[in-house]
mmCIF file with all atom_site columns, C-alpha atoms in Angstrom:
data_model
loop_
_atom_site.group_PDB
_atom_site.id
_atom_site.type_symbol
_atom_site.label_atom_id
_atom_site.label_alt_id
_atom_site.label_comp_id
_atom_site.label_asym_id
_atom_site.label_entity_id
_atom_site.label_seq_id
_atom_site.pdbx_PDB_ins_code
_atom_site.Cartn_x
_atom_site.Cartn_y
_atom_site.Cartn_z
_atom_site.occupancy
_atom_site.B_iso_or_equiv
_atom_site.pdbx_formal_charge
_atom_site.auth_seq_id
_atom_site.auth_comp_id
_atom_site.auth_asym_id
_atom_site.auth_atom_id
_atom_site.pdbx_PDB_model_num
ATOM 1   C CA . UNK A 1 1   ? 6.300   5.976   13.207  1.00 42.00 ? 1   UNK A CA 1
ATOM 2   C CA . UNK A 1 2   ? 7.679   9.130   12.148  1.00 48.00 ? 2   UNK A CA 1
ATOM 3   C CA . UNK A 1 3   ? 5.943   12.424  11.715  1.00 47.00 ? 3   UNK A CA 1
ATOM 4   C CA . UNK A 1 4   ? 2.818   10.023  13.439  1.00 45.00 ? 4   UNK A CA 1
ATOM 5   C CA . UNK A 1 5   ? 1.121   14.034  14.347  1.00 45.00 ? 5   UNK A CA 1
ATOM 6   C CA . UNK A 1 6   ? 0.973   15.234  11.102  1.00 86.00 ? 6   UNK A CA 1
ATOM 7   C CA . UNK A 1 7   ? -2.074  15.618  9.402   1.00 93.00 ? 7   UNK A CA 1
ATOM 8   C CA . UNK A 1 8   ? -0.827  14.900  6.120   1.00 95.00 ? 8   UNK A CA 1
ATOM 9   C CA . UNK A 1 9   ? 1.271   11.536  7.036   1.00 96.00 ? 9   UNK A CA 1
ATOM 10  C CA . UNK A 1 10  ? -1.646  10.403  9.282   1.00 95.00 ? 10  UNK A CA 1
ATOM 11  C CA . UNK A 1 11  ? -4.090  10.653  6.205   1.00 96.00 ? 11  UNK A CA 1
ATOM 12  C CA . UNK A 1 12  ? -1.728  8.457   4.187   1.00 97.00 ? 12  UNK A CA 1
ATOM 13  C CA . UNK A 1 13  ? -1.165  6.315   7.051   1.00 97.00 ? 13  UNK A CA 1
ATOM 14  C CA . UNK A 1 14  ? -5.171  5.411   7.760   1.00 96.00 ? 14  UNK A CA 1
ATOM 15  C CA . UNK A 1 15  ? -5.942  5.441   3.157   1.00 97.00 ? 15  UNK A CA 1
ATOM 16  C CA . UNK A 1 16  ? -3.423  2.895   3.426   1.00 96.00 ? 16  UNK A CA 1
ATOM 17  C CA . UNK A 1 17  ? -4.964  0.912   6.180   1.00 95.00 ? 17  UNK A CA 1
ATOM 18  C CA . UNK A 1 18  ? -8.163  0.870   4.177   1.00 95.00 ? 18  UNK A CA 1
ATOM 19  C CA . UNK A 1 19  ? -6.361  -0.582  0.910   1.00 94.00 ? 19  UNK A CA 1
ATOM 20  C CA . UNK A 1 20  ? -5.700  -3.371  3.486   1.00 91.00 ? 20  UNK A CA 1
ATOM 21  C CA . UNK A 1 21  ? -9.698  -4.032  4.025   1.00 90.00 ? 21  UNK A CA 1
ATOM 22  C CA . UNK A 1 22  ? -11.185 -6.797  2.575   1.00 88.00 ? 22  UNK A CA 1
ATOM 23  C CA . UNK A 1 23  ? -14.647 -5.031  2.257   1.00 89.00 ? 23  UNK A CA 1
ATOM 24  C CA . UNK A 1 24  ? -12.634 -1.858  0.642   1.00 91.00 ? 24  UNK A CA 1
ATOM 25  C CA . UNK A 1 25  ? -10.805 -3.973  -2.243  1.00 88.00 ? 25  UNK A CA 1
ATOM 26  C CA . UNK A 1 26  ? -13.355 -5.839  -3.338  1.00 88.00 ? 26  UNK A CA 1
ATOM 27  C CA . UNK A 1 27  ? -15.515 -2.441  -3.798  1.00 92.00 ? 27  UNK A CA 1
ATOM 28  C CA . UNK A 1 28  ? -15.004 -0.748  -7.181  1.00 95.00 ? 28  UNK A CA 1
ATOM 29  C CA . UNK A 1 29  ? -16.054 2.749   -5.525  1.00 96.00 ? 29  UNK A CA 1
ATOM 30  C CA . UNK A 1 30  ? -13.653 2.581   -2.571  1.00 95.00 ? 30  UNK A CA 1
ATOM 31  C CA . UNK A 1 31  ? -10.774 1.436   -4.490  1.00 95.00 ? 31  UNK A CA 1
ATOM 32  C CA . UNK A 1 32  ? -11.058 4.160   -6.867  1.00 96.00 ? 32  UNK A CA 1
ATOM 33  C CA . UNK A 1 33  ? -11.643 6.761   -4.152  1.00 97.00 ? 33  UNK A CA 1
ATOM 34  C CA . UNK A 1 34  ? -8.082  5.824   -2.991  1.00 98.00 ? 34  UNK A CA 1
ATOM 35  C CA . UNK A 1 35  ? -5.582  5.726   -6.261  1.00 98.00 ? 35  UNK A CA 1
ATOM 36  C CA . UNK A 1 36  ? -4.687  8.181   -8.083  1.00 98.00 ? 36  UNK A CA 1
ATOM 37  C CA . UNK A 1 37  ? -5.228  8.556   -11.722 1.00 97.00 ? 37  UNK A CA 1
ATOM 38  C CA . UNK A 1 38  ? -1.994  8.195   -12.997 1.00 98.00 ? 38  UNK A CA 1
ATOM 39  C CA . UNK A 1 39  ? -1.107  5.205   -10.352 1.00 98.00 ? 39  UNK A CA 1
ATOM 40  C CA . UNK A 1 40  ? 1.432   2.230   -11.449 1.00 98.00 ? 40  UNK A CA 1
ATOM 41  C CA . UNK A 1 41  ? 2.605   -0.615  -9.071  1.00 97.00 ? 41  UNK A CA 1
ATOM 42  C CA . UNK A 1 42  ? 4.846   -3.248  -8.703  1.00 97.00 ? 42  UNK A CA 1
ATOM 43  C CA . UNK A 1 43  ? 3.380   -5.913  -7.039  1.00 93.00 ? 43  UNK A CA 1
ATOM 44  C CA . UNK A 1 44  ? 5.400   -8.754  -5.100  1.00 90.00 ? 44  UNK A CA 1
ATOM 45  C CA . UNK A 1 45  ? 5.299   -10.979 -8.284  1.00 90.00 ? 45  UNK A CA 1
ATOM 46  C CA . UNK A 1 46  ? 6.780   -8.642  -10.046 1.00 91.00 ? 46  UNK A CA 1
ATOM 47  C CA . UNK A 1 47  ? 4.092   -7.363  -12.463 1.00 95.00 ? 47  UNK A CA 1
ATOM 48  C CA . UNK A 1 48  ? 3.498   -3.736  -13.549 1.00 97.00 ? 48  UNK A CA 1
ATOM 49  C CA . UNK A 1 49  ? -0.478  -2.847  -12.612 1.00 97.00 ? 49  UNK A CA 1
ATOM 50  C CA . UNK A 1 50  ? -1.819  0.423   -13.811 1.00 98.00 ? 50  UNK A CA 1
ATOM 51  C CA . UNK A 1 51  ? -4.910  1.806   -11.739 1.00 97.00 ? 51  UNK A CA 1
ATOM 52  C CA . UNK A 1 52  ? -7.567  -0.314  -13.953 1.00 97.00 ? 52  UNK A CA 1
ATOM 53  C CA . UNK A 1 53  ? -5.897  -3.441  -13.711 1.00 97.00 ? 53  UNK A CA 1
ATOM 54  C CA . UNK A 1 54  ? -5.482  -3.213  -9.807  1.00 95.00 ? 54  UNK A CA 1
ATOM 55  C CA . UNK A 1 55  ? -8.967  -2.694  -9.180  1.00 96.00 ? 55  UNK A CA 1
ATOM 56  C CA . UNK A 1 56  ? -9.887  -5.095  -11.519 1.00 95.00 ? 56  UNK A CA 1
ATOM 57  C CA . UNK A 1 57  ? -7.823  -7.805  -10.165 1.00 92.00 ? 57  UNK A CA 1
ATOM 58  C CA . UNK A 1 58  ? -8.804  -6.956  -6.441  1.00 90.00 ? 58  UNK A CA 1
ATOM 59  C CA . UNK A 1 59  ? -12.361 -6.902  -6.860  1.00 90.00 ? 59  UNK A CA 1
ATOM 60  C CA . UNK A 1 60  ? -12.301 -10.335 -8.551  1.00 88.00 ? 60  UNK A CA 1
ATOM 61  C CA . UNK A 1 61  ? -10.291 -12.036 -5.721  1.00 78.00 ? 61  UNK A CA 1
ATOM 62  C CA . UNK A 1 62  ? -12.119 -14.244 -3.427  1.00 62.00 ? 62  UNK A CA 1
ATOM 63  C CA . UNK A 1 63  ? -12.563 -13.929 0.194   1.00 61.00 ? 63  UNK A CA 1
ATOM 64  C CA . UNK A 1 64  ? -9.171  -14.075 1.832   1.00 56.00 ? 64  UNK A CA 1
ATOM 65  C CA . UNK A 1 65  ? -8.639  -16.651 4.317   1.00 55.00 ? 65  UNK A CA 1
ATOM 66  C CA . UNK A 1 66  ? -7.590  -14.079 6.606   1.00 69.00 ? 66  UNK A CA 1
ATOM 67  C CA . UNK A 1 67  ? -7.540  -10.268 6.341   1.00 78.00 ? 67  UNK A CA 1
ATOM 68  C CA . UNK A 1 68  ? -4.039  -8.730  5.357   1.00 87.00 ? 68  UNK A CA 1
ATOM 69  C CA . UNK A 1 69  ? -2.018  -7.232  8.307   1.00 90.00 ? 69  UNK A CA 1
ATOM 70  C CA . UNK A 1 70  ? 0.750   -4.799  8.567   1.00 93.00 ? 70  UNK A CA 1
ATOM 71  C CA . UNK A 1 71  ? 3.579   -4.125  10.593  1.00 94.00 ? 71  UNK A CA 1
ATOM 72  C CA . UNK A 1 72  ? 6.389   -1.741  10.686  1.00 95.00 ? 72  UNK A CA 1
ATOM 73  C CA . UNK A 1 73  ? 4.849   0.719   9.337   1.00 95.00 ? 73  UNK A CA 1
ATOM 74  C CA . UNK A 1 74  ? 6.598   4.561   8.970   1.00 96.00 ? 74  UNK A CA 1
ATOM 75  C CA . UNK A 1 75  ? 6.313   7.421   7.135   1.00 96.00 ? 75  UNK A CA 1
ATOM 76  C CA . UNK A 1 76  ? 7.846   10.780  6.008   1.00 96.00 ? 76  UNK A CA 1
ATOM 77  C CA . UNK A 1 77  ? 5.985   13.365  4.439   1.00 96.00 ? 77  UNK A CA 1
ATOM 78  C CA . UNK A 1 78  ? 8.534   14.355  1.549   1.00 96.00 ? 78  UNK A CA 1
ATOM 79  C CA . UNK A 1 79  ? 6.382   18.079  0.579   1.00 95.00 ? 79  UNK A CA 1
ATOM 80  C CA . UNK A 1 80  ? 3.664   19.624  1.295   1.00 94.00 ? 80  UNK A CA 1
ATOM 81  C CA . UNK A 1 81  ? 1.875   16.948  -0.992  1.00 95.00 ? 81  UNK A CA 1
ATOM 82  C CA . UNK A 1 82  ? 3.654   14.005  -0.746  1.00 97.00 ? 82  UNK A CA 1
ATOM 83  C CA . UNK A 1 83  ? 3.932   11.127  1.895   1.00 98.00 ? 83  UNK A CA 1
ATOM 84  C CA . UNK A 1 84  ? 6.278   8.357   1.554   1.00 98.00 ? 84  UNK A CA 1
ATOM 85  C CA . UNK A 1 85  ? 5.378   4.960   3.729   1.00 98.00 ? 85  UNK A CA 1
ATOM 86  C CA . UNK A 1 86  ? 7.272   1.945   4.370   1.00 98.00 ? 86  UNK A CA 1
ATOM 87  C CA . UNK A 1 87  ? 5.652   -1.166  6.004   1.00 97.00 ? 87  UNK A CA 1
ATOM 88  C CA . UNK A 1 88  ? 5.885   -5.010  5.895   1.00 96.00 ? 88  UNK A CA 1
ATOM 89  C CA . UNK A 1 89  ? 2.830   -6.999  5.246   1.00 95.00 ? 89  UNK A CA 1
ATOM 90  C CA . UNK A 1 90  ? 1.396   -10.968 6.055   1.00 93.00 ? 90  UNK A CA 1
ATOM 91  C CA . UNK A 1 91  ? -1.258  -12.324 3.166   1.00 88.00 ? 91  UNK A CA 1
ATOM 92  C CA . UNK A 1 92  ? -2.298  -15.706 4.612   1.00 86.00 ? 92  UNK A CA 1
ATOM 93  C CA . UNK A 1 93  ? 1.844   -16.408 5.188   1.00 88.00 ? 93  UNK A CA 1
ATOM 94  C CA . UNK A 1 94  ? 2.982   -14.306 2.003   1.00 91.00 ? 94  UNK A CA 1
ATOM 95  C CA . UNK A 1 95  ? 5.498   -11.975 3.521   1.00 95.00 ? 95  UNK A CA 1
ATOM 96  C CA . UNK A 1 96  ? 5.859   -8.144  1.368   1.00 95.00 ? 96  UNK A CA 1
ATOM 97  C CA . UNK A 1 97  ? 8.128   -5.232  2.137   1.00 97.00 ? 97  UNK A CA 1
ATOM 98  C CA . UNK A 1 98  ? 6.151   -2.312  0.887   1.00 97.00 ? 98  UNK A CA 1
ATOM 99  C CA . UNK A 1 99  ? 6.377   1.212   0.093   1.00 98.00 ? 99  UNK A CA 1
ATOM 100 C CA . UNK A 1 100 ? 3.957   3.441   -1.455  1.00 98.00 ? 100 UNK A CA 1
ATOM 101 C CA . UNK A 1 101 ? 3.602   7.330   -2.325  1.00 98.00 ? 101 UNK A CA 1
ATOM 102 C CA . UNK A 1 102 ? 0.621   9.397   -1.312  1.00 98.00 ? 102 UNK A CA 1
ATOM 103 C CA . UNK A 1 103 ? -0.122  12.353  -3.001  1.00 98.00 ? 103 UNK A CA 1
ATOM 104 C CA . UNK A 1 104 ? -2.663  15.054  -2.007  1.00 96.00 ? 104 UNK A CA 1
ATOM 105 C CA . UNK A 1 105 ? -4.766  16.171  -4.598  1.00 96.00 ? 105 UNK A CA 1
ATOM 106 C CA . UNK A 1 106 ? -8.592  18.465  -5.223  1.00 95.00 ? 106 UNK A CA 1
ATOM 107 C CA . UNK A 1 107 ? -10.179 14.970  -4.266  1.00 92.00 ? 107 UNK A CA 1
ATOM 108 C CA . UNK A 1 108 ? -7.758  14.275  -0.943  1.00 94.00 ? 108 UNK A CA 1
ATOM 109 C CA . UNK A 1 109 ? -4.676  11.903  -0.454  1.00 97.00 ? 109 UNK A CA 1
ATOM 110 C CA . UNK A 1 110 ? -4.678  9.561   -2.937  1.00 98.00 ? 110 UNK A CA 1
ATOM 111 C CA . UNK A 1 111 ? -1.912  6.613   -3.782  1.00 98.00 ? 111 UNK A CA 1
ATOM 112 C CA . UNK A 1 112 ? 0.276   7.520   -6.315  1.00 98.00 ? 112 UNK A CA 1
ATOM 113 C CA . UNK A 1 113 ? 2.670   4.866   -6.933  1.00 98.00 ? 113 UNK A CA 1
ATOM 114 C CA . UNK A 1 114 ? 3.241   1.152   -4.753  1.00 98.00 ? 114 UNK A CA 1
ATOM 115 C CA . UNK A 1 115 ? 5.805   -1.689  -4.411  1.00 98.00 ? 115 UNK A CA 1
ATOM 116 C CA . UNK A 1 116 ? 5.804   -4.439  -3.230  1.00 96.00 ? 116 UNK A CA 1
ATOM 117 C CA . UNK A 1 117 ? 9.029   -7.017  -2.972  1.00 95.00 ? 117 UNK A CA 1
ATOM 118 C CA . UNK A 1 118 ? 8.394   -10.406 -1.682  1.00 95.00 ? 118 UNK A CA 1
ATOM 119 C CA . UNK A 1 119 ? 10.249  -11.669 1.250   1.00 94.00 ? 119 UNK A CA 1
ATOM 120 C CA . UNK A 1 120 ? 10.686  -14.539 4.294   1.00 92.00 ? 120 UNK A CA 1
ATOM 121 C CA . UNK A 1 121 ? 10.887  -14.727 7.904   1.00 83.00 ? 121 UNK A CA 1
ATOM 122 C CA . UNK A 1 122 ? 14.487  -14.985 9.404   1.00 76.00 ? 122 UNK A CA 1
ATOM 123 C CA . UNK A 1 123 ? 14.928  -18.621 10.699  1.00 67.00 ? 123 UNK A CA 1
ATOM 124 C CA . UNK A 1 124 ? 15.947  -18.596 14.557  1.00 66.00 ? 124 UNK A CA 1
ATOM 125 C CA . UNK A 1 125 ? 20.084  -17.241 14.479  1.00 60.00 ? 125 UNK A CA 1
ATOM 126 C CA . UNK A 1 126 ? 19.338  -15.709 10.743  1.00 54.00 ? 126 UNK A CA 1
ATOM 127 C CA . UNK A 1 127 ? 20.400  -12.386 10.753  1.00 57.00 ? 127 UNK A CA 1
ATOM 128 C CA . UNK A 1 128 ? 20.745  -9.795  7.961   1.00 55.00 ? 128 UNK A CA 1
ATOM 129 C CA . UNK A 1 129 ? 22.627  -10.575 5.242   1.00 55.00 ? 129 UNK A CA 1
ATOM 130 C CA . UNK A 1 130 ? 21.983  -7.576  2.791   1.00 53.00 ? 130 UNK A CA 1
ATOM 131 C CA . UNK A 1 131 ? 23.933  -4.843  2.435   1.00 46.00 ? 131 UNK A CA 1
#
């Protein structure tokens, strides 16, 4: 993790944690305690969300079979109010590289902007191939 002493990168580093709860996105209040007003995504399918349709779409999911978890996760605080943080997440065996922007604002750190692109596990001798 780098910059893990920082107030500012641990802030964005335990908001995004929450996003990750299953009792926090399927909570109106929470969810929109956490993103910004003007926040877009890209999600791993591809699609563009704005802030309403996120919420909308995460409070409406069912129960997941088992809670989201993250690894690799590091960050860099860019300014004085901006965090950038890079992590890989498992959904029940759907595999994301993710990186989202944190912003501070008059109500706290709030996500700014996320993406998401899809990925899969490296067979035994599979090494990387992108340059």
């Amino acid at each position: 993790m780098a910059d893990s002493g920082r107030p500012a990168v641990e802030a964005a580093m335990e908001n995004e944690l929450r996003l990750l709860d299953p009792e926090v996105r399927r909570c109106v209040q929470e969810l929109g305690s956490l993103l910004h007003p003007e926040y877009v995504e890209f999600g791993r399918s591809g699609r563009r969300w704005d802030r309403a349709a996120i919420i909308a779409a995460l409070t409406a999911e069912a129960r997941a079979v088992r809670p989201i978890t993250a690894s690799r996760m590091t960050a860099v605080q860019l300014a004085p109010d901006l965090v950038h943080l890079t992590f890989d997440t498992d959904n029940n065996g759907l595999l994301a590289h993710r990186s989202s922007l944190w912003r501070q604002t008059e109500d706290g750190w709030l996500l700014y902007f996320h993406q998401a692109t899809p990925f899969t596990a490296p067979t035994v001798g599979e090494g990387a191939q992108d340059v």
